PDB file of C-alpha atoms in Angstrom:
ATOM      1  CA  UNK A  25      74.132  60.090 150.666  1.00 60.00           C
ATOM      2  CA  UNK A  26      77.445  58.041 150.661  1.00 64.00           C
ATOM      3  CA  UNK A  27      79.232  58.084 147.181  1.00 68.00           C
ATOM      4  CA  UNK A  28      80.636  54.386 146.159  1.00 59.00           C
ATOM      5  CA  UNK A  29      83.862  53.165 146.796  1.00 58.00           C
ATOM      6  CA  UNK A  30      86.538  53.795 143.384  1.00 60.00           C
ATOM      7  CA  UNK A  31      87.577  50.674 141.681  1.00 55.00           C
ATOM      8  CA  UNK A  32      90.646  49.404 143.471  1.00 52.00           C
ATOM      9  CA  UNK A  33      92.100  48.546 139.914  1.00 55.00           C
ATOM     10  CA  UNK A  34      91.322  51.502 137.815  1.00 55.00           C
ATOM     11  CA  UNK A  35      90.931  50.516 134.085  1.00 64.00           C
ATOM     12  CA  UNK A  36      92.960  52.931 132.530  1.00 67.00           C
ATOM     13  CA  UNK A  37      96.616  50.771 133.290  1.00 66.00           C
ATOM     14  CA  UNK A  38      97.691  52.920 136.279  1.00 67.00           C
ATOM     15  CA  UNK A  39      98.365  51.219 139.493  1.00 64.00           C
ATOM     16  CA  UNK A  40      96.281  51.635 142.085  1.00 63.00           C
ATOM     17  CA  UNK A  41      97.294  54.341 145.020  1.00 63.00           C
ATOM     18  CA  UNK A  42      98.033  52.160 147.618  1.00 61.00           C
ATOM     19  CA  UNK A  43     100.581  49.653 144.988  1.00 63.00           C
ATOM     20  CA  UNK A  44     103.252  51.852 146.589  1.00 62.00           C
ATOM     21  CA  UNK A  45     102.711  51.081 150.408  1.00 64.00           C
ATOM     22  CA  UNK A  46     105.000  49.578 152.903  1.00 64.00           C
ATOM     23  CA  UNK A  47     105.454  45.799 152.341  1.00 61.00           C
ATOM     24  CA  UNK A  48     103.184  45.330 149.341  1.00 57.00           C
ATOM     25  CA  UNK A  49     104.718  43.288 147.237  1.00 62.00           C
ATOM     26  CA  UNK A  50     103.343  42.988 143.384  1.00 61.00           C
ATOM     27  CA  UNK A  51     102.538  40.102 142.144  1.00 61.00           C
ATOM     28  CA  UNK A  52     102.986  39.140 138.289  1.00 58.00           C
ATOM     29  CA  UNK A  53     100.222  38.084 136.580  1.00 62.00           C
ATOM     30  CA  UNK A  54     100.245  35.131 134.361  1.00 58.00           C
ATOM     31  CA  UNK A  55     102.272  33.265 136.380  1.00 54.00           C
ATOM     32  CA  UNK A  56     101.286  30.518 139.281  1.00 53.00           C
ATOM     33  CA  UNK A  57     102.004  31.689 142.552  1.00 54.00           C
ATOM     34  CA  UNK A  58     104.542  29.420 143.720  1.00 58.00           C
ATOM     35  CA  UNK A  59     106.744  29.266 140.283  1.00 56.00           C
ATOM     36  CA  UNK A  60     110.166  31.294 140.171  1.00 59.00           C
ATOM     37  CA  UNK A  61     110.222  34.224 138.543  1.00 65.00           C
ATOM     38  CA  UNK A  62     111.544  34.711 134.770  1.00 70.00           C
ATOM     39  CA  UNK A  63     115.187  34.968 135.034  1.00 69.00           C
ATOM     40  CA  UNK A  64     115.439  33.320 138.526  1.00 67.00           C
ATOM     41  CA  UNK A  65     117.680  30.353 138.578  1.00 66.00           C
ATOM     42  CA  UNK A  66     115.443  26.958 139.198  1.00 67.00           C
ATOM     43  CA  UNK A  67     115.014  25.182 142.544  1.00 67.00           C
ATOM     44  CA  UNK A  68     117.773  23.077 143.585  1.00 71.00           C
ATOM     45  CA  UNK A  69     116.283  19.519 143.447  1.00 72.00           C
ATOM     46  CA  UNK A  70     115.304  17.703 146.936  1.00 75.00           C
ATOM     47  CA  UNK A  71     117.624  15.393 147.867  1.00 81.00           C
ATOM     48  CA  UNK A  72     116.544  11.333 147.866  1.00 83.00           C
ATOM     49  CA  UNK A  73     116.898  10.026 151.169  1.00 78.00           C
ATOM     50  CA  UNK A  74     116.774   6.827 151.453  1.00 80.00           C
ATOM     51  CA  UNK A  75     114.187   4.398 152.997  1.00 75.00           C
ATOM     52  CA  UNK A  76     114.532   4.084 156.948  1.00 68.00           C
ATOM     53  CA  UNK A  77     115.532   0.597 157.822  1.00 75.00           C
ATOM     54  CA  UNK A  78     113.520  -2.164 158.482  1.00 81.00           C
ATOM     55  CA  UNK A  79     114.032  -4.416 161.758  1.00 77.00           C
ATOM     56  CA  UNK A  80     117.421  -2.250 162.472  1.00 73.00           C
ATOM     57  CA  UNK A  81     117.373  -0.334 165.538  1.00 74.00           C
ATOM     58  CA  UNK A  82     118.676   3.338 164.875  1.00 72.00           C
ATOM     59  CA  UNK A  83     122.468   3.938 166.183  1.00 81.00           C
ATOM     60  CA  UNK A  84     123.251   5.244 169.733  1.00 88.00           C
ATOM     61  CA  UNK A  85     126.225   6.615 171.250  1.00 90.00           C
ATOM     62  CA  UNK A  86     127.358   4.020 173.018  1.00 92.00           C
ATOM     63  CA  UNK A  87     129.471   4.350 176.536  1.00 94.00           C
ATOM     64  CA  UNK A  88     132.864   3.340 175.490  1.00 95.00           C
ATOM     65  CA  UNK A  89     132.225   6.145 173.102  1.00 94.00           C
ATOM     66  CA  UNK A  90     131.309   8.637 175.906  1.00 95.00           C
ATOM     67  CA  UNK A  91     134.245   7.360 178.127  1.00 96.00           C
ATOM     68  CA  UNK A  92     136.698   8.091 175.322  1.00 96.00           C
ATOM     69  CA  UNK A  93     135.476  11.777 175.177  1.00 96.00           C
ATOM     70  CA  UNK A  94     135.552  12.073 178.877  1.00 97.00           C
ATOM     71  CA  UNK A  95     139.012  10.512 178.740  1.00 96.00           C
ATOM     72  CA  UNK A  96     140.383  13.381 176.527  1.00 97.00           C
ATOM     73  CA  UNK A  97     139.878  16.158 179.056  1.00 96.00           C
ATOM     74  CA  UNK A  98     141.806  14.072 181.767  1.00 96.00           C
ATOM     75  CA  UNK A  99     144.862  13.590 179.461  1.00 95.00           C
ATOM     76  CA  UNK A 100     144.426  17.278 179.098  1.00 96.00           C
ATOM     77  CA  UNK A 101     144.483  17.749 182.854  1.00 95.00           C
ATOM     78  CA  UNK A 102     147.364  15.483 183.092  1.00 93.00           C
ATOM     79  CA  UNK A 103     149.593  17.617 180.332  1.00 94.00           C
ATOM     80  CA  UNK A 104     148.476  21.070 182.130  1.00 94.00           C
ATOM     81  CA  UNK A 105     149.745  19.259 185.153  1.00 92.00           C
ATOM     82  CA  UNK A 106     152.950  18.404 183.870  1.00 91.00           C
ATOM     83  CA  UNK A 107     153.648  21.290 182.258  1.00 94.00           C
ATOM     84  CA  UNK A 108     152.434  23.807 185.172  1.00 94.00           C
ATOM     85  CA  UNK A 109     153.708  21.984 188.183  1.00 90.00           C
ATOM     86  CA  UNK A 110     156.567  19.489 186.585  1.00 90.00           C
ATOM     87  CA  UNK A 111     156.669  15.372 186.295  1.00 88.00           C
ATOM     88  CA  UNK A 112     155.749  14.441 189.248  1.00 87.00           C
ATOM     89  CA  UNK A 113     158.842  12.873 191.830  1.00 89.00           C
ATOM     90  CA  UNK A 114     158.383   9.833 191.506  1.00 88.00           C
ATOM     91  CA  UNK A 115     156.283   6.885 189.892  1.00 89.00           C
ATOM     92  CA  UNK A 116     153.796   6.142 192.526  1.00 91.00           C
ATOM     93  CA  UNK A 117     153.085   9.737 192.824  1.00 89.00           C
ATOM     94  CA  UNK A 118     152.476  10.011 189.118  1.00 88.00           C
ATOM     95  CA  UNK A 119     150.199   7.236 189.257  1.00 89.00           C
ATOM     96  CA  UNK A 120     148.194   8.308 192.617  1.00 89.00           C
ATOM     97  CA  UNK A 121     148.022  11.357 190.640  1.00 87.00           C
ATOM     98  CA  UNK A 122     146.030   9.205 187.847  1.00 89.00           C
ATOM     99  CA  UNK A 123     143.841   7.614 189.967  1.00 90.00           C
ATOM    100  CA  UNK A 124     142.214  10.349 191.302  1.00 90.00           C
ATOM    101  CA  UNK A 125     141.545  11.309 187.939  1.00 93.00           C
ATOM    102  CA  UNK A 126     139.720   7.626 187.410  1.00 94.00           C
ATOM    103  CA  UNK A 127     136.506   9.356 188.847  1.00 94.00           C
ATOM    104  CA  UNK A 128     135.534  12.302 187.657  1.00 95.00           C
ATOM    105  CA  UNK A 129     136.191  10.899 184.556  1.00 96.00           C
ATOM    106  CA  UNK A 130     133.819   7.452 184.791  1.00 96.00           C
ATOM    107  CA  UNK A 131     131.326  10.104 186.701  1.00 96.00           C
ATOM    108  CA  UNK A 132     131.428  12.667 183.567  1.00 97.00           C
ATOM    109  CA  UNK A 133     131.084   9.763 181.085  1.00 97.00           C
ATOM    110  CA  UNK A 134     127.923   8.625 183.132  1.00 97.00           C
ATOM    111  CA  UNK A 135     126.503  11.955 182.995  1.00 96.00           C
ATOM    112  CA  UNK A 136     127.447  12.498 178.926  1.00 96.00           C
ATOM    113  CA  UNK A 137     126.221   9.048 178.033  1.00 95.00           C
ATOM    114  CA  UNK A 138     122.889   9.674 179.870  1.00 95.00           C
ATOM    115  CA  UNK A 139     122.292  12.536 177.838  1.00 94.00           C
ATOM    116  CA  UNK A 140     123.653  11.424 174.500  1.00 93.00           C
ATOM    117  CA  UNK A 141     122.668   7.780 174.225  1.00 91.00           C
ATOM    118  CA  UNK A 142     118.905   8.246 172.742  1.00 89.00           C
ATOM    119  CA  UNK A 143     121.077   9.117 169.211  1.00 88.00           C
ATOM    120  CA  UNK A 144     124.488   8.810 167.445  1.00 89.00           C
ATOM    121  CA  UNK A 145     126.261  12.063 168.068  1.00 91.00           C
ATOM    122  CA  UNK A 146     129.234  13.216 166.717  1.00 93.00           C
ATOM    123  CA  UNK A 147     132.949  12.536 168.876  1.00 95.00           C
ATOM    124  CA  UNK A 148     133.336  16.433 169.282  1.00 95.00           C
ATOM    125  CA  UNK A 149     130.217  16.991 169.909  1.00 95.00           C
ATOM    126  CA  UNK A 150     130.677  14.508 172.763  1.00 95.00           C
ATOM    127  CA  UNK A 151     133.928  15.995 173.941  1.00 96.00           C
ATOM    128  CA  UNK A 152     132.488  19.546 173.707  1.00 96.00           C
ATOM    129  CA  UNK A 153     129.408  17.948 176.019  1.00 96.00           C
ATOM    130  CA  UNK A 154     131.860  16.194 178.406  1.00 96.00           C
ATOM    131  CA  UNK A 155     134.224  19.588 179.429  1.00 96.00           C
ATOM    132  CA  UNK A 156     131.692  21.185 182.148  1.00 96.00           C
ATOM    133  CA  UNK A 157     131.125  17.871 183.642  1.00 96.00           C
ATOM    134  CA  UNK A 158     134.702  16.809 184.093  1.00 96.00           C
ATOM    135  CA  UNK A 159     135.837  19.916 185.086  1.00 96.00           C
ATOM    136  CA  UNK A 160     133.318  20.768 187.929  1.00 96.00           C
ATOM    137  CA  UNK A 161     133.565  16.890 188.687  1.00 95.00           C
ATOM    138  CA  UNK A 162     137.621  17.622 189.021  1.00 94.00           C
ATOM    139  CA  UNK A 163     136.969  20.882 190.948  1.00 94.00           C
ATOM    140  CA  UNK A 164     134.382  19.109 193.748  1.00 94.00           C
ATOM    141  CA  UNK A 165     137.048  15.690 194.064  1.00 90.00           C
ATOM    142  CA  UNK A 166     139.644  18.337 194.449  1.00 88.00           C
ATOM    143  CA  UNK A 167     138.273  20.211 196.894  1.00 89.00           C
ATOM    144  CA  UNK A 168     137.517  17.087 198.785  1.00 83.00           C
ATOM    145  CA  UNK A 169     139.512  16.538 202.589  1.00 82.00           C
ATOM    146  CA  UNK A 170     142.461  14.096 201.096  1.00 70.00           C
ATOM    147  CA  UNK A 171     141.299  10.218 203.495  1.00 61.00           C
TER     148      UNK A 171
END
């Protein structure tokens, strides 16, 4: 014949054996389950947001915004440039040497805009975006036979 189980919560103020196992945590009684515990500092309070807006469309990034993040890694390329190779001879060198920085750079802020215009984002984040896609951009027109 089987003998009953003990009571898990003996009577006599002792905890029970298994109080001490891996990842039991004990619970205080008399207090709610979800309140802090005595001594703990309180809850921050939630912050009020405010209402969304009504009839307002929500803000995007906006091209011009994209182009001008784009446009700060080919002024970057353009000061490596100079300061690598040296000014270049003449002005209509310097300026052929723009140009062929005019595409990559529309190309990139095609790409960034396409992927950033659903929301707002942050400039940075937007020039952080736009670095891989100028720079491959500059490495393929680059590599391309000079017409």
């Amino acid at each position: 014949m089987a003998t009953p189980p003990k009571n898990p919560r003996p009577d006599d103020g002792r905890p029970p054996s298994w109080a001490g196992a891996p990842g039991f945590t004990p619970g205080v009684d008399g207090l709610p389950p979800h309140a802090p515990m005595p001594g703990a500092p309180p809850y921050p309070a939630a912050p009020e947001h405010a209402p969304p807006p009504v009839g307002r469309r929500a803000r995007r990034t906006r091209f011009v915004t994209a182009l001008g993040a784009t446009a700060f890694w080919a002024v970057v390329n353009v000061v490596l440039v100079v300061a690598v190779v040296g000014v270049p001879p003449g002005p209509a060198a310097f300026g052929q040497f723009v140009g062929v920085l005019i595409l990559p750079t529309l190309l990139a802020a095609l790409a960034v805009w396409a992927i950033a215009r659903r929301r707002a984002w942050p400039f940075w984040l937007l020039v952080l975006l736009a670095a891989p896609f100028f720079w491959v951009l500059r490495a393929v027109f680059n590599a391309l036979p000079a017409s």
